[in-house]
Amino acid sequence: MRELQEDLTVTARRAGPGELLVRVVGELDTRTAAPMLRQLTELLDGGPELIRLDLTGMDFCDHAGLRALRAVEAAAGPDRVRIVAVHPSVDMILRLCGIETFLGHPAGAATWTA
């Protein structure tokens, strides 16, 4: 586990051949977005074909956080980063922003973790 800021941690584990399950816990905001983006970019440089994001422990996300997650997707290329689970507050933000699907996660959908 690597602490990015006092309010955010990111952990990663192998979830299968070529896959990482990355769990983000805490608050993703203007203070923590850049460090989180750097760490996820480093994970992508390690060569996984897919990073699955578990955001069930991320209880706050602002616009800077959404932009950082979108930047991870842009750095990775199409279909290499997928959200597999979200905290209800993040799901609410997606719906309030009118985002129907974000990194493969449809707003309002049931979530799961592996």
Coordinates of C-alpha atoms in Angstrom, one line a residue:
M1 CA 0.0 0.0 0.0
R2 CA 1.3 3.5 -0.9
E3 CA -0.1 6.6 0.8
L4 CA -0.4 9.4 -1.7
Q5 CA -1.7 12.0 0.6
E6 CA -3.2 11.7 4.1
D7 CA -6.6 11.4 2.5
L8 CA -6.0 8.9 -0.3
T9 CA -4.4 5.5 -0.7
V10 CA -3.9 3.3 -3.7
T11 CA -3.2 -0.4 -3.6
A12 CA -2.8 -2.8 -6.5
R13 CA -2.8 -6.6 -6.8
R14 CA -2.7 -9.1 -9.7
A15 CA -6.2 -10.1 -10.6
G16 CA -5.4 -12.5 -13.4
P17 CA -3.0 -12.7 -16.3
G18 CA -2.3 -9.2 -17.6
E19 CA -4.7 -7.7 -15.1
L20 CA -4.4 -5.5 -12.0
L21 CA -7.1 -4.7 -9.5
V22 CA -6.4 -1.2 -8.1
R23 CA -8.3 0.0 -5.1
V24 CA -8.5 3.7 -4.4
V25 CA -9.6 4.7 -0.9
G26 CA -10.3 8.1 0.5
E27 CA -10.9 11.5 -1.2
L28 CA -9.9 12.2 -4.8
D29 CA -9.7 16.0 -5.1
T30 CA -7.4 18.8 -6.2
R31 CA -4.8 17.8 -3.6
T32 CA -4.7 14.1 -4.4
A33 CA -5.5 13.9 -8.1
A34 CA -2.0 14.5 -9.4
P35 CA -0.3 12.0 -7.1
M36 CA -3.0 9.4 -7.9
L37 CA -2.5 10.0 -11.6
R38 CA 1.2 9.6 -11.3
Q39 CA 0.9 6.3 -9.5
L40 CA -1.7 4.8 -11.9
T41 CA 0.5 5.9 -14.8
E42 CA 3.4 4.1 -13.2
L43 CA 1.3 1.0 -12.9
L44 CA 0.4 1.2 -16.6
D45 CA 4.0 1.5 -17.5
G46 CA 4.5 -1.9 -15.9
G47 CA 2.6 -3.4 -18.8
P48 CA -0.8 -4.8 -17.6
E49 CA -3.3 -5.2 -20.4
L50 CA -6.1 -4.1 -18.1
I51 CA -6.4 -2.1 -14.9
R52 CA -9.7 -2.6 -13.0
L53 CA -10.5 0.2 -10.6
D54 CA -12.3 -0.5 -7.4
L55 CA -13.6 2.9 -6.1
T56 CA -15.9 1.6 -3.4
G57 CA -13.6 3.1 -0.8
M58 CA -13.4 6.5 -2.5
D59 CA -16.1 8.4 -0.7
F60 CA -15.4 11.8 -2.4
C61 CA -14.5 12.8 -5.9
D62 CA -14.5 16.3 -7.3
H63 CA -14.1 17.6 -10.8
A64 CA -10.3 17.4 -10.6
G65 CA -10.6 13.7 -9.6
L66 CA -12.9 13.0 -12.5
R67 CA -10.4 14.7 -14.8
A68 CA -7.5 12.7 -13.3
L69 CA -9.4 9.4 -13.9
R70 CA -10.1 10.5 -17.5
A71 CA -6.4 11.3 -17.9
V72 CA -5.5 7.8 -16.8
E73 CA -7.7 6.4 -19.5
A74 CA -6.2 8.8 -22.1
A75 CA -2.7 7.7 -21.1
A76 CA -3.6 4.0 -21.2
G77 CA -5.4 3.9 -24.5
P78 CA -8.8 2.5 -25.2
D79 CA -10.3 -0.2 -22.9
R80 CA -7.2 -0.6 -20.7
V81 CA -8.8 1.1 -17.6
R82 CA -12.2 0.0 -16.3
I83 CA -14.1 1.0 -13.2
V84 CA -15.6 -2.2 -11.7
A85 CA -17.1 -0.8 -8.5
V86 CA -17.9 2.7 -7.1
H87 CA -18.9 4.2 -3.8
P88 CA -22.5 5.5 -3.9
S89 CA -21.3 9.1 -3.6
V90 CA -19.1 8.7 -6.7
D91 CA -22.1 7.2 -8.5
M92 CA -24.2 10.2 -7.5
I93 CA -21.6 12.6 -8.9
L94 CA -21.6 10.8 -12.2
R95 CA -25.4 10.9 -12.4
L96 CA -25.5 14.6 -11.3
C97 CA -22.9 15.5 -14.0
G98 CA -25.0 13.6 -16.6
I99 CA -22.3 11.1 -17.3
E100 CA -24.0 7.9 -18.4
T101 CA -20.9 5.8 -18.6
F102 CA -17.5 6.6 -17.2
L103 CA -14.5 4.3 -17.8
G104 CA -16.9 1.4 -18.6
H105 CA -19.0 2.0 -15.5
P106 CA -22.7 2.8 -16.2
A107 CA -23.9 5.3 -13.6
G108 CA -26.5 3.7 -11.3
A109 CA -25.3 0.2 -12.1
A110 CA -24.7 -2.4 -9.4
T111 CA -21.0 -2.8 -8.6
W112 CA -18.8 -5.7 -7.7
T113 CA -15.2 -6.3 -6.7
A114 CA -12.9 -9.3 -7.3

